[in-house]
Coordinates of C-alpha atoms and ligand atoms in Angstrom, one line a residue:
M1 CA -220.1 -129.5 177.6
S2 CA -222.7 -127.8 175.4
E3 CA -223.8 -124.2 176.0
A4 CA -227.5 -124.5 176.0
P5 CA -228.4 -126.6 179.0
H6 CA -226.7 -124.2 181.5
N7 CA -228.4 -121.2 180.0
E8 CA -231.7 -122.8 180.0
Q9 CA -231.5 -124.1 183.5
A10 CA -230.3 -120.7 184.8
L11 CA -233.1 -118.9 183.0
H12 CA -235.6 -121.4 184.3
L13 CA -234.4 -120.8 187.9
L14 CA -234.5 -117.0 187.4
Q15 CA -238.1 -117.2 186.3
T16 CA -239.6 -119.8 188.6
V17 CA -237.6 -119.1 191.8
F18 CA -237.0 -115.3 191.6
G19 CA -239.9 -114.5 189.3
Y20 CA -237.9 -112.4 186.9
P21 CA -238.5 -112.8 183.1
S22 CA -235.0 -112.2 181.9
F23 CA -231.4 -111.6 183.0
R24 CA -230.3 -108.0 183.4
G25 CA -227.1 -106.7 181.8
Q26 CA -224.3 -109.1 182.1
Q27 CA -226.0 -111.3 184.7
G28 CA -226.5 -114.2 182.2
E29 CA -222.9 -114.3 181.1
I30 CA -221.6 -114.1 184.6
V31 CA -223.9 -116.9 185.8
D32 CA -222.8 -119.1 182.9
H33 CA -219.1 -118.5 183.5
V34 CA -219.3 -119.3 187.2
V35 CA -221.5 -122.3 186.7
R36 CA -218.8 -123.7 184.4
G37 CA -216.3 -123.3 187.2
G38 CA -214.6 -120.0 186.1
D39 CA -213.5 -117.2 188.5
A40 CA -215.0 -113.8 188.0
L41 CA -214.6 -110.2 189.2
V42 CA -217.9 -108.4 188.9
L43 CA -218.1 -104.6 189.1
M44 CA -221.7 -103.5 189.0
P45 CA -223.3 -100.5 190.6
T46 CA -225.5 -100.8 193.7
G47 CA -228.9 -102.1 192.7
G48 CA -227.4 -103.6 189.5
G49 CA -228.3 -107.1 190.6
K50 CA -225.1 -108.7 191.9
S51 CA -226.7 -111.2 194.2
L52 CA -228.2 -113.3 191.5
C53 CA -224.8 -113.6 189.9
Y54 CA -223.7 -116.0 192.7
Q55 CA -227.1 -117.2 194.0
I56 CA -228.1 -118.9 190.7
P57 CA -224.7 -120.6 190.2
A58 CA -224.9 -121.8 193.8
L59 CA -228.2 -123.4 193.0
L60 CA -226.9 -125.0 189.8
R61 CA -223.6 -126.3 191.1
D62 CA -223.0 -129.2 193.3
G63 CA -222.4 -128.3 196.9
V64 CA -223.0 -125.2 199.0
G65 CA -222.3 -121.7 197.9
V66 CA -220.2 -119.9 200.5
V67 CA -220.8 -116.1 200.6
V68 CA -218.2 -114.0 202.4
S69 CA -219.8 -110.8 203.6
P70 CA -218.8 -108.2 206.2
L71 CA -222.4 -107.3 206.8
I72 CA -223.3 -109.4 209.9
A73 CA -226.3 -107.1 210.7
L74 CA -227.9 -107.9 207.3
M75 CA -227.3 -111.6 207.1
Q76 CA -230.7 -112.3 208.7
D77 CA -232.5 -110.3 206.1
Q78 CA -230.6 -111.9 203.3
V79 CA -231.4 -115.4 204.6
D80 CA -235.1 -114.4 205.2
A81 CA -235.4 -113.1 201.6
L82 CA -234.0 -116.4 200.2
A83 CA -236.3 -118.5 202.4
E84 CA -239.2 -116.5 201.0
V85 CA -238.4 -117.7 197.5
G86 CA -237.7 -121.3 198.7
V87 CA -233.8 -121.3 198.7
R88 CA -232.1 -123.1 201.6
A89 CA -229.8 -120.5 203.1
A90 CA -228.3 -119.9 206.5
F91 CA -225.5 -117.8 208.1
L92 CA -222.6 -118.3 210.4
N93 CA -221.5 -115.3 212.5
S94 CA -220.7 -114.1 216.0
T95 CA -224.4 -113.3 216.9
Q96 CA -225.2 -117.0 217.2
T97 CA -224.9 -119.3 220.1
Y98 CA -222.6 -122.3 220.0
E99 CA -225.6 -124.7 219.5
E100 CA -227.1 -122.6 216.7
A101 CA -223.7 -122.5 214.9
S102 CA -223.2 -126.2 215.3
R103 CA -226.6 -126.9 213.8
I104 CA -225.8 -124.8 210.7
E105 CA -222.4 -126.4 210.5
R106 CA -224.0 -129.8 210.4
R107 CA -226.3 -128.8 207.6
V108 CA -223.3 -127.5 205.6
R109 CA -221.5 -130.8 206.1
N110 CA -224.5 -132.8 205.1
G111 CA -225.1 -130.8 202.0
E112 CA -228.4 -129.6 203.1
L113 CA -227.9 -125.9 202.2
D114 CA -227.7 -124.1 198.9
L115 CA -226.0 -121.0 200.4
V116 CA -224.2 -120.1 203.6
Y117 CA -223.3 -116.5 204.5
V118 CA -220.1 -116.2 206.6
A119 CA -218.3 -113.2 208.1
P120 CA -214.7 -113.0 207.0
E121 CA -213.2 -113.3 210.5
R122 CA -215.4 -116.4 211.1
L123 CA -214.3 -118.0 207.8
L124 CA -210.7 -117.6 208.7
T125 CA -210.9 -119.6 211.9
P126 CA -209.4 -123.1 211.8
R127 CA -212.7 -124.5 212.8
C128 CA -214.5 -123.0 209.8
L129 CA -211.8 -123.9 207.3
E130 CA -211.9 -127.5 208.5
L131 CA -215.6 -127.5 208.1
L132 CA -215.3 -126.3 204.6
E133 CA -212.7 -128.9 203.8
A134 CA -215.0 -131.6 205.1
S135 CA -217.9 -130.3 203.0
R136 CA -218.7 -130.0 199.3
I137 CA -218.3 -126.4 198.2
G138 CA -220.0 -125.2 195.0
L139 CA -218.4 -121.7 194.9
F140 CA -217.0 -118.9 197.0
A141 CA -218.6 -115.5 196.5
I142 CA -216.7 -112.6 198.0
D143 CA -219.1 -109.8 198.4
E144 CA -218.1 -106.1 199.0
A145 CA -214.7 -107.1 197.6
H146 CA -213.4 -103.5 197.8
C147 CA -212.9 -104.1 201.5
V148 CA -209.5 -105.5 200.6
S149 CA -208.4 -102.0 199.6
Q150 CA -206.2 -100.3 202.2
W151 CA -206.7 -97.0 200.5
G152 CA -210.4 -97.4 200.4
H153 CA -213.2 -96.2 202.7
D154 CA -214.3 -99.6 203.9
F155 CA -211.0 -101.4 204.6
R156 CA -211.3 -104.7 206.5
P157 CA -207.9 -106.3 207.4
E158 CA -209.4 -109.8 207.4
Y159 CA -210.3 -109.4 203.7
I160 CA -206.6 -109.5 202.8
K161 CA -206.3 -113.0 204.3
L162 CA -209.0 -114.3 202.0
S163 CA -206.4 -115.3 199.5
V164 CA -206.3 -118.5 201.6
L165 CA -209.4 -119.6 199.7
H166 CA -207.5 -119.8 196.5
E167 CA -204.7 -121.6 198.2
R168 CA -206.7 -124.2 200.1
F169 CA -209.6 -124.7 197.6
P170 CA -207.9 -124.2 194.2
A171 CA -210.7 -126.1 192.4
V172 CA -213.6 -124.1 193.7
P173 CA -214.6 -121.1 191.6
R174 CA -214.5 -117.7 193.2
I175 CA -216.6 -114.7 192.3
A176 CA -215.7 -111.3 193.8
L177 CA -218.2 -108.5 193.7
T178 CA -218.2 -104.8 194.4
A179 CA -219.8 -101.5 193.5
T180 CA -216.6 -99.6 193.8
A181 CA -215.1 -99.2 190.4
D182 CA -212.1 -97.1 190.3
H183 CA -209.0 -98.5 188.7
Q184 CA -206.8 -98.6 191.8
T185 CA -209.3 -100.6 193.8
R186 CA -209.9 -103.0 191.0
G187 CA -206.2 -103.6 190.8
E188 CA -205.9 -104.2 194.5
I189 CA -208.8 -106.7 194.5
V190 CA -207.2 -108.7 191.7
H191 CA -203.8 -108.7 193.3
R192 CA -204.8 -109.4 196.9
L193 CA -207.3 -112.1 196.1
Q194 CA -205.2 -113.6 193.5
L195 CA -207.8 -113.2 190.8
E196 CA -205.3 -112.7 188.0
N197 CA -207.1 -115.3 185.9
A198 CA -210.6 -114.2 186.7
L199 CA -212.8 -112.9 183.9
Q200 CA -213.7 -109.3 184.6
F201 CA -217.3 -108.1 184.1
V202 CA -217.5 -104.3 184.3
S203 CA -221.0 -102.9 184.0
S204 CA -221.9 -99.3 183.3
F205 CA -221.8 -97.4 186.5
D206 CA -224.6 -95.0 185.5
R207 CA -227.6 -94.9 187.7
P208 CA -229.9 -93.0 185.4
N209 CA -232.8 -92.9 187.8
I210 CA -230.8 -90.9 190.3
R211 CA -230.9 -87.1 190.0
Y212 CA -227.7 -85.4 191.3
Q213 CA -228.0 -82.0 192.9
I214 CA -225.3 -80.1 194.8
V215 CA -226.4 -76.8 196.3
E216 CA -224.5 -74.1 198.1
K217 CA -224.8 -74.4 201.8
A218 CA -226.3 -71.5 203.7
N219 CA -228.2 -73.0 206.6
G220 CA -227.8 -76.7 205.8
R221 CA -230.4 -78.0 208.1
K222 CA -233.1 -75.6 207.0
Q223 CA -232.2 -76.3 203.4
L224 CA -232.5 -80.0 204.1
L225 CA -235.9 -79.6 205.6
D226 CA -237.1 -77.6 202.6
F227 CA -235.8 -80.3 200.3
I228 CA -237.5 -83.1 202.2
E229 CA -240.8 -81.2 202.6
S230 CA -241.0 -80.1 199.0
E231 CA -239.8 -83.2 197.3
H232 CA -240.0 -86.1 199.7
A233 CA -242.9 -85.9 202.1
G234 CA -243.5 -89.3 203.5
D235 CA -240.5 -90.9 201.7
A236 CA -237.8 -93.1 203.1
G237 CA -234.4 -91.5 202.9
I238 CA -230.9 -91.3 204.3
V239 CA -229.1 -88.1 205.5
Y240 CA -225.4 -88.4 206.0
C241 CA -223.5 -86.2 208.4
L242 CA -219.8 -86.2 209.4
S243 CA -220.0 -86.3 213.2
R244 CA -222.0 -88.2 215.7
K245 CA -223.1 -85.0 217.4
K246 CA -224.4 -83.6 214.1
V247 CA -226.3 -86.9 213.5
E248 CA -228.0 -86.6 216.8
E249 CA -228.8 -82.9 216.4
T250 CA -230.1 -83.3 212.9
A251 CA -232.3 -86.2 213.7
E252 CA -233.8 -84.3 216.6
F253 CA -234.3 -81.2 214.4
L254 CA -236.2 -83.2 211.8
N255 CA -238.4 -84.9 214.4
Q256 CA -239.3 -81.5 215.8
S257 CA -240.2 -80.4 212.3
G258 CA -242.6 -83.3 211.9
I259 CA -240.4 -85.7 210.0
A260 CA -240.0 -89.3 211.3
A261 CA -236.2 -89.5 211.7
L262 CA -233.8 -91.9 213.5
P263 CA -230.1 -91.5 214.3
Y264 CA -227.4 -94.1 213.5
H265 CA -223.7 -93.9 214.3
A266 CA -221.0 -96.2 215.7
G267 CA -221.0 -94.4 219.1
M268 CA -224.5 -95.6 219.8
E269 CA -225.3 -98.6 221.9
F270 CA -225.4 -101.7 219.8
T271 CA -229.0 -102.7 220.5
Q272 CA -230.4 -99.2 219.9
R273 CA -228.4 -98.9 216.7
S274 CA -229.7 -102.3 215.5
K275 CA -233.3 -101.3 216.5
N276 CA -233.1 -98.1 214.4
Q277 CA -231.7 -100.0 211.4
A278 CA -234.5 -102.6 211.7
R279 CA -237.2 -99.9 211.9
F280 CA -235.7 -98.1 208.8
L281 CA -235.8 -101.3 206.9
R282 CA -239.2 -102.5 208.0
E283 CA -241.3 -99.4 208.3
D284 CA -242.3 -97.1 205.5
G285 CA -241.1 -93.5 205.2
I286 CA -238.4 -93.3 207.8
V287 CA -235.5 -90.9 207.4
M288 CA -232.2 -92.3 208.7
V289 CA -229.7 -89.7 209.8
A290 CA -226.3 -91.3 210.0
T291 CA -222.6 -91.3 209.8
I292 CA -221.0 -93.3 207.0
A293 CA -221.0 -96.2 209.5
F294 CA -224.5 -96.8 208.1
G295 CA -225.4 -98.3 204.8
M296 CA -223.0 -100.8 203.4
G297 CA -225.2 -103.6 202.1
I298 CA -228.5 -101.9 203.0
D299 CA -230.6 -103.2 200.2
K300 CA -233.8 -101.4 201.0
P301 CA -235.1 -100.9 197.4
D302 CA -237.3 -97.9 198.0
V303 CA -235.0 -95.3 199.5
R304 CA -236.1 -92.2 197.6
F305 CA -233.4 -89.8 198.5
V306 CA -229.9 -89.7 199.9
A307 CA -228.8 -86.3 201.3
H308 CA -225.3 -85.2 202.4
L309 CA -225.1 -82.4 204.9
D310 CA -221.3 -82.7 204.9
L311 CA -218.8 -83.3 202.1
P312 CA -217.8 -86.9 201.5
K313 CA -214.1 -87.6 201.5
S314 CA -214.0 -89.1 198.0
I315 CA -216.0 -89.7 194.9
E316 CA -216.0 -93.4 195.7
G317 CA -217.7 -92.7 199.0
Y318 CA -220.2 -90.2 197.4
Y319 CA -221.1 -92.6 194.7
Q320 CA -221.5 -95.5 197.1
E321 CA -223.6 -93.5 199.5
T322 CA -225.8 -91.9 196.9
G323 CA -226.1 -95.3 195.2
R324 CA -228.3 -96.5 198.1
A325 CA -231.1 -94.3 196.6
G326 CA -233.5 -95.8 194.1
R327 CA -232.3 -99.4 193.9
D328 CA -235.8 -100.3 192.6
G329 CA -235.1 -98.3 189.5
A330 CA -237.8 -95.7 190.2
P331 CA -236.8 -91.9 190.3
A332 CA -234.7 -90.9 193.3
N333 CA -232.7 -87.9 194.4
A334 CA -229.1 -87.5 195.5
W335 CA -228.9 -84.1 197.2
M336 CA -226.0 -82.4 198.9
A337 CA -225.4 -79.0 200.6
Y338 CA -221.8 -77.9 200.3
G339 CA -219.9 -74.9 201.6
L340 CA -216.7 -73.2 202.5
Q341 CA -216.6 -74.9 205.9
D342 CA -216.6 -78.4 204.2
V343 CA -213.5 -77.7 202.2
V344 CA -211.7 -76.3 205.2
Q345 CA -212.8 -79.2 207.5
Q346 CA -211.9 -82.0 205.0
R347 CA -208.5 -80.5 204.2
R348 CA -207.8 -80.2 207.9
M349 CA -208.8 -83.8 208.6
I350 CA -206.2 -85.0 206.1
D351 CA -203.6 -82.6 207.4
E352 CA -204.0 -83.5 211.0
S353 CA -204.3 -87.3 210.5
E354 CA -201.5 -89.5 211.8
A355 CA -201.1 -91.2 208.5
D356 CA -197.9 -91.2 206.5
E357 CA -197.2 -88.8 203.6
T358 CA -198.1 -91.2 200.8
F359 CA -201.5 -91.9 202.4
K360 CA -202.1 -88.2 202.9
R361 CA -201.3 -87.5 199.2
V362 CA -203.7 -90.2 198.1
Q363 CA -206.4 -88.8 200.3
G364 CA -205.7 -85.3 199.1
G365 CA -206.0 -86.4 195.5
K366 CA -209.4 -88.0 196.3
L367 CA -210.6 -84.9 198.0
D368 CA -209.6 -82.7 195.0
A369 CA -211.6 -84.9 192.7
M370 CA -214.6 -84.6 195.0
L371 CA -214.2 -80.8 195.1
G372 CA -214.0 -80.9 191.3
L373 CA -217.4 -82.6 191.2
C374 CA -218.9 -80.0 193.5
E375 CA -217.5 -77.1 191.6
T376 CA -218.0 -78.3 188.1
L377 CA -220.1 -76.3 185.8
S378 CA -220.9 -79.2 183.5
C379 CA -222.8 -82.4 183.9
R380 CA -222.3 -84.1 187.3
R381 CA -223.1 -87.6 186.0
A382 CA -220.6 -87.3 183.2
R383 CA -218.0 -86.2 185.7
L384 CA -218.8 -89.1 188.0
L385 CA -218.7 -91.7 185.2
E386 CA -215.4 -90.2 183.8
Y387 CA -213.9 -90.6 187.2
F388 CA -214.7 -94.3 187.0
G389 CA -213.2 -94.4 183.5
Q390 CA -216.5 -94.4 181.6
P391 CA -216.8 -91.6 179.0
A392 CA -220.3 -90.0 179.0
T393 CA -222.3 -87.2 177.5
P394 CA -224.5 -84.7 179.4
C395 CA -227.3 -86.6 181.1
G396 CA -230.2 -84.2 181.3
N397 CA -231.0 -85.4 184.8
C398 CA -228.7 -83.4 187.1
D399 CA -228.9 -79.9 188.4
N400 CA -226.2 -78.6 186.0
C401 CA -228.0 -80.1 183.0
L402 CA -231.5 -79.0 184.2
T403 CA -230.6 -75.4 185.1
P404 CA -227.2 -74.7 183.7
A405 CA -224.9 -73.1 186.2
V406 CA -223.7 -69.6 185.3
S407 CA -220.0 -69.1 185.3
F408 CA -218.3 -65.7 185.2
D409 CA -214.8 -64.3 184.8
A410 CA -213.7 -64.2 188.4
T411 CA -210.2 -62.9 187.8
V412 CA -210.8 -59.5 189.4
P413 CA -212.6 -60.7 192.5
A414 CA -210.0 -63.4 192.9
Q415 CA -207.3 -60.8 192.7
K416 CA -209.1 -58.7 195.3
L417 CA -209.4 -61.7 197.6
L418 CA -205.8 -62.7 197.2
S419 CA -204.6 -59.1 197.8
A420 CA -206.7 -58.8 200.9
I421 CA -205.2 -62.0 202.3
Y422 CA -201.7 -60.7 201.5
R423 CA -202.3 -57.3 203.1
V424 CA -203.3 -58.7 206.4
D425 CA -200.0 -60.6 206.4
Q426 CA -201.6 -64.0 205.8
R427 CA -202.4 -64.1 209.5
F428 CA -206.2 -64.0 209.6
G429 CA -209.1 -66.4 208.9
A430 CA -212.0 -66.2 206.4
G431 CA -214.3 -64.1 208.6
H432 CA -211.9 -61.2 209.0
V433 CA -210.6 -61.2 205.5
I434 CA -214.1 -60.9 204.2
D435 CA -214.8 -58.1 206.7
V436 CA -211.8 -56.2 205.3
L437 CA -213.0 -56.8 201.7
R438 CA -216.5 -55.6 202.5
G439 CA -215.3 -52.6 204.6
V440 CA -217.0 -53.8 207.8
D441 CA -216.1 -51.8 210.9
S442 CA -215.7 -54.8 213.2
D443 CA -213.8 -54.7 216.5
K444 CA -211.0 -56.7 215.0
V445 CA -210.7 -54.3 212.1
K446 CA -210.4 -51.4 214.6
Q447 CA -208.0 -53.3 216.8
W448 CA -205.6 -54.0 213.9
R449 CA -206.3 -50.7 212.1
H450 CA -207.2 -52.6 209.0
E451 CA -209.5 -49.8 207.8
Q452 CA -206.2 -48.2 206.7
L453 CA -205.4 -50.9 204.3
S454 CA -205.7 -50.3 200.6
T455 CA -207.8 -53.4 200.3
F456 CA -210.3 -52.2 202.9
G457 CA -213.8 -52.0 201.3
I458 CA -212.7 -52.9 197.7
G459 CA -215.2 -55.7 197.7
A460 CA -218.2 -53.8 199.2
D461 CA -220.3 -54.5 196.2
Q462 CA -220.6 -58.2 197.0
S463 CA -222.4 -59.9 199.9
E464 CA -220.7 -62.0 202.5
A465 CA -222.2 -65.1 201.0
E466 CA -220.8 -64.2 197.6
W467 CA -217.3 -63.7 199.1
R468 CA -217.6 -67.1 200.9
A469 CA -218.4 -68.8 197.6
I470 CA -215.4 -67.1 195.9
L471 CA -213.1 -68.0 198.7
R472 CA -214.4 -71.6 198.7
Q473 CA -213.6 -71.9 195.0
A474 CA -210.2 -70.3 195.5
I475 CA -209.4 -73.0 198.1
A476 CA -210.8 -75.7 195.9
L477 CA -208.7 -74.4 193.0
G478 CA -205.6 -74.4 195.2
L479 CA -205.0 -70.7 195.2
V480 CA -205.5 -70.3 198.9
A481 CA -204.5 -72.6 201.7
V482 CA -205.7 -72.7 205.3
D483 CA -203.2 -72.9 208.0
Y484 CA -204.7 -75.1 210.7
D485 CA -201.9 -74.6 213.1
A486 CA -202.4 -70.9 213.1
Y487 CA -206.0 -70.2 213.8
N488 CA -207.2 -71.3 210.3
S489 CA -205.4 -68.3 208.8
L490 CA -205.5 -68.0 205.1
K491 CA -202.3 -68.2 203.1
L492 CA -201.4 -67.7 199.4
T493 CA -200.0 -70.7 197.5
D494 CA -197.6 -70.5 194.7
D495 CA -200.5 -70.8 192.3
A496 CA -201.8 -67.5 193.5
R497 CA -198.9 -65.5 192.0
P498 CA -199.8 -65.7 188.3
V499 CA -203.4 -64.7 189.2
L500 CA -202.2 -61.6 191.2
R501 CA -199.9 -60.7 188.3
G502 CA -202.7 -60.9 185.9
E503 CA -201.2 -63.8 184.0
R504 CA -203.9 -66.3 184.7
K505 CA -207.7 -65.9 184.2
I506 CA -210.1 -67.6 186.7
Q507 CA -213.6 -68.9 185.9
M508 CA -215.9 -69.4 188.8
R509 CA -219.5 -70.5 189.3
Q510 CA -221.9 -67.6 189.9
Y511 CA -223.2 -67.6 193.5
Q512 CA -226.9 -68.4 193.6
K513 CA -229.0 -67.4 196.6
P514 CA -230.7 -70.4 198.0
V515 CA -234.4 -70.2 197.1
K516 CA -237.0 -71.8 199.3
Q517 CA -238.9 -74.3 197.2
K518 CA -242.6 -74.1 197.4
R519 CA -244.3 -77.0 198.9
A520 CA -246.2 -77.9 195.7
S521 CA -243.1 -77.4 193.6
T522 CA -243.6 -78.6 190.1
K523 CA -240.8 -80.6 188.5
P524 CA -239.0 -82.4 191.3
K525 CA -242.2 -83.6 192.9
S526 CA -243.5 -85.1 189.7
Y527 CA -240.1 -86.6 189.2
V528 CA -240.5 -89.0 192.0
E529 CA -244.2 -89.5 191.7
S530 CA -245.5 -92.7 190.4
D531 CA -247.5 -93.1 187.2
L532 CA -250.5 -94.8 188.7
S533 CA -254.1 -93.8 188.0
P534 CA -256.3 -93.0 191.0
A535 CA -257.9 -96.5 190.9
E536 CA -254.5 -98.1 190.6
Q537 CA -253.1 -96.0 193.4
A538 CA -256.0 -97.1 195.6
L539 CA -255.2 -100.7 195.0
F540 CA -251.5 -100.0 195.5
D541 CA -252.3 -98.5 198.9
K542 CA -254.4 -101.5 199.8
L543 CA -251.5 -103.8 198.9
R544 CA -249.2 -101.8 201.0
W545 CA -251.5 -102.3 204.0
W546 CA -251.7 -106.0 203.3
R547 CA -247.9 -106.1 203.0
V548 CA -247.4 -104.4 206.4
E549 CA -249.8 -106.9 208.0
T550 CA -248.1 -109.8 206.3
A551 CA -244.6 -108.7 207.1
R552 CA -245.6 -108.4 210.8
K553 CA -247.1 -111.9 210.8
H554 CA -244.0 -113.4 209.2
N555 CA -241.6 -111.2 211.1
V556 CA -239.7 -110.1 208.0
A557 CA -239.1 -106.7 206.4
A558 CA -241.9 -105.5 204.1
F559 CA -239.7 -105.4 201.0
I560 CA -238.8 -109.0 201.4
I561 CA -242.4 -110.0 200.7
F562 CA -242.8 -107.8 197.6
H563 CA -241.0 -104.8 196.3
D564 CA -242.9 -101.6 195.6
S565 CA -242.1 -102.2 191.9
T566 CA -243.8 -105.6 192.0
M567 CA -246.9 -104.1 193.8
R568 CA -247.1 -101.3 191.3
E569 CA -247.1 -103.8 188.5
I570 CA -249.9 -105.8 190.3
A571 CA -251.9 -102.6 190.8
K572 CA -251.7 -101.9 187.0
A573 CA -252.3 -105.5 185.8
K574 CA -255.0 -106.4 188.3
P575 CA -254.5 -110.1 187.9
M576 CA -257.7 -112.0 188.7
S577 CA -256.1 -115.5 188.7
L578 CA -252.9 -117.2 189.9
G579 CA -252.0 -117.7 186.2
E580 CA -252.1 -114.0 185.6
L581 CA -250.2 -113.2 188.7
R582 CA -247.5 -115.6 187.7
G583 CA -246.5 -113.2 184.9
V584 CA -245.7 -110.3 187.2
T585 CA -242.0 -109.4 187.8
G586 CA -240.9 -110.5 191.2
V587 CA -243.5 -113.2 191.7
G588 CA -241.8 -116.6 191.7
E589 CA -243.4 -120.0 192.3
K590 CA -242.9 -120.0 196.1
K591 CA -244.4 -116.5 196.5
L592 CA -247.3 -117.4 194.2
E593 CA -248.0 -120.4 196.4
T594 CA -247.7 -118.4 199.7
Y595 CA -249.4 -115.1 198.8
G596 CA -251.1 -115.6 195.4
A597 CA -254.6 -116.5 196.7
E598 CA -254.6 -113.6 199.2
I599 CA -253.6 -111.1 196.5
V600 CA -256.2 -112.3 194.0
A601 CA -258.9 -112.2 196.7
L602 CA -257.9 -108.7 197.6
I603 CA -258.2 -107.5 194.0
E604 CA -261.5 -109.2 193.6
A605 CA -262.8 -107.5 196.7
M606 CA -262.1 -104.1 195.2
Q607 CA -263.9 -104.7 191.9
Ligands
ADP1 P1 -226.7 -105.2 194.2 O1 -226.3 -106.3 195.1 O2 -226.0 -105.2 192.9 O3 -226.8 -103.9 194.8 P2 -229.2 -106.7 194.2 O4 -228.7 -108.0 193.9 O5 -229.7 -106.4 195.6 O6 -228.2 -105.5 193.7 O7 -230.4 -106.4 193.2 C1 -231.0 -105.1 193.1 C2 -232.5 -105.3 192.8 O8 -232.7 -105.7 191.4 C3 -233.2 -106.3 193.6 O9 -234.4 -105.8 194.0 C4 -233.3 -107.5 192.7 O10 -234.4 -108.3 193.1 C5 -233.5 -106.8 191.4 N1 -233.1 -107.6 190.2 C6 -231.9 -108.2 190.1 N2 -231.8 -108.9 189.0 C7 -233.0 -108.7 188.3 C8 -233.5 -109.2 187.0 N3 -232.8 -109.9 186.2 N4 -234.8 -108.8 186.7 C9 -235.5 -108.0 187.6 N5 -235.0 -107.6 188.8 C10 -233.8 -107.9 189.1
ZN2 ZN1 -226.2 -84.0 183.8

């Protein structure tokens, strides 16, 4: 076995079928390893290019490549995209009729397919395993492999049973892929899927084109609207909320404010949910307001922003959700509004869950890491990457790098806060404690005669919002706990004592009043703007119209025809012949044949 032929064949397929000039990152090595029959574990960020790592080996190896994927709703798009480049692909899942499934099964058995996508529960049926045993299998790709992790956010019990593949098909290479990179999950994947002998390919988890921003929440919805209007007018984006109700309300609010938004959550009727997802994928510039039920495997390349109106439960979740922005490599924003209520709510959800103590401890640790990311005064990206075990230096493309946060010695305010909580006997919630600090004559203050306390009014020099920020950080730092069984009353923890005694100094992030960004705001806007000249922009717009029409005719999503990045390249290069068009990234032989003449004619008509 010599090395060159594989590499040459793989590169040839990459260029002629997919239209890409060269492999990205570790793709080439991974492809080579799997083509030779090796097992692989691939950890690559969203948008890194995982699909090609099994698609090209499936084309090069004898037999059909079996892709295990939990994403039934997206199989159609995946198969459509492959058909567009001339790859013979199909799927097997519960949305099909018996006849349809039988037809696909026949093609698998007869070796007429390059790739077949199968849902895990389907794969595990005796019928499907028998089919695979009667067929020639080139490889197994286990996509979204982090679904085996019981601690994780996407746990699918069927995934654990996928070890059967190794037992029943020991000679078939397996490639497991995920964008979740933490150490624990990686260990679980190896263990559960029996991938001890697999070669591990760990890419950098940095997504340099994503700008991270976490702002203090005042009026979340209004802040979201300002953010969208000032930086993302007309862009596609995803807004994550914690509850179904908030999803509905936020979508309606955005619509009333003139932004095309659709809701998505697991409580919605299936057809409506699918319809909304299809519209988001196929139309330009839709904002999807969703719970975390939405998004796994969404490979819409031109999502320009991901916004969080509520705090995610873990950094893994945050990273995965924000990773859905900017898959095309063009500038994108990850924006989050975060406040005291988020900390209280997330801590309560862990506290009140039915889970056992170990699970709660793990979840508590994950939340603490997430809070650390929100409260950090240094580079957000460095913090994220360090969490995934990758040392990093300040990035220059997050809020803390762009406008360094101001920290201050908060020892005295923290002492005031802790004393106030102590003086009201640790029996009151945030609102009342802050009233006492600020010397507010509320009914409750009068009722309990709290104006007589020594702490009454000792914090009158600071606003309510400032006190909320201090309290939030005190909770995040673990100085204060919230008692959910007793009207959310605030309690001091053991860690509060050294602060009260003056033995421990506390640094906090200075509260910054939310400022409304002007519509024509300078930096962020230019950040996501493209670099096309007016003439190129005109051609690009024309191509977009052509793509909308063509997508409708072929009944596929627009990005399946060409990505924005490909069209941008066409707009710049203005190819006047098929030969010139062939050199553009994303234009393979099949697409050249199908669309080449139309594109060239369209460019000629504009000259
Ligand atoms: P992942 O599954 O890792 O999130 P995908 O496989 O969907 O990522 O790839 C992300 C994007 O990058 C896709 O638009 C894909 O076409 C593009 N891409 C992948 N590999 C290459 C490459 N070698 N050259 C250019 N573009 C690529
Ligand atoms: Zn940074």
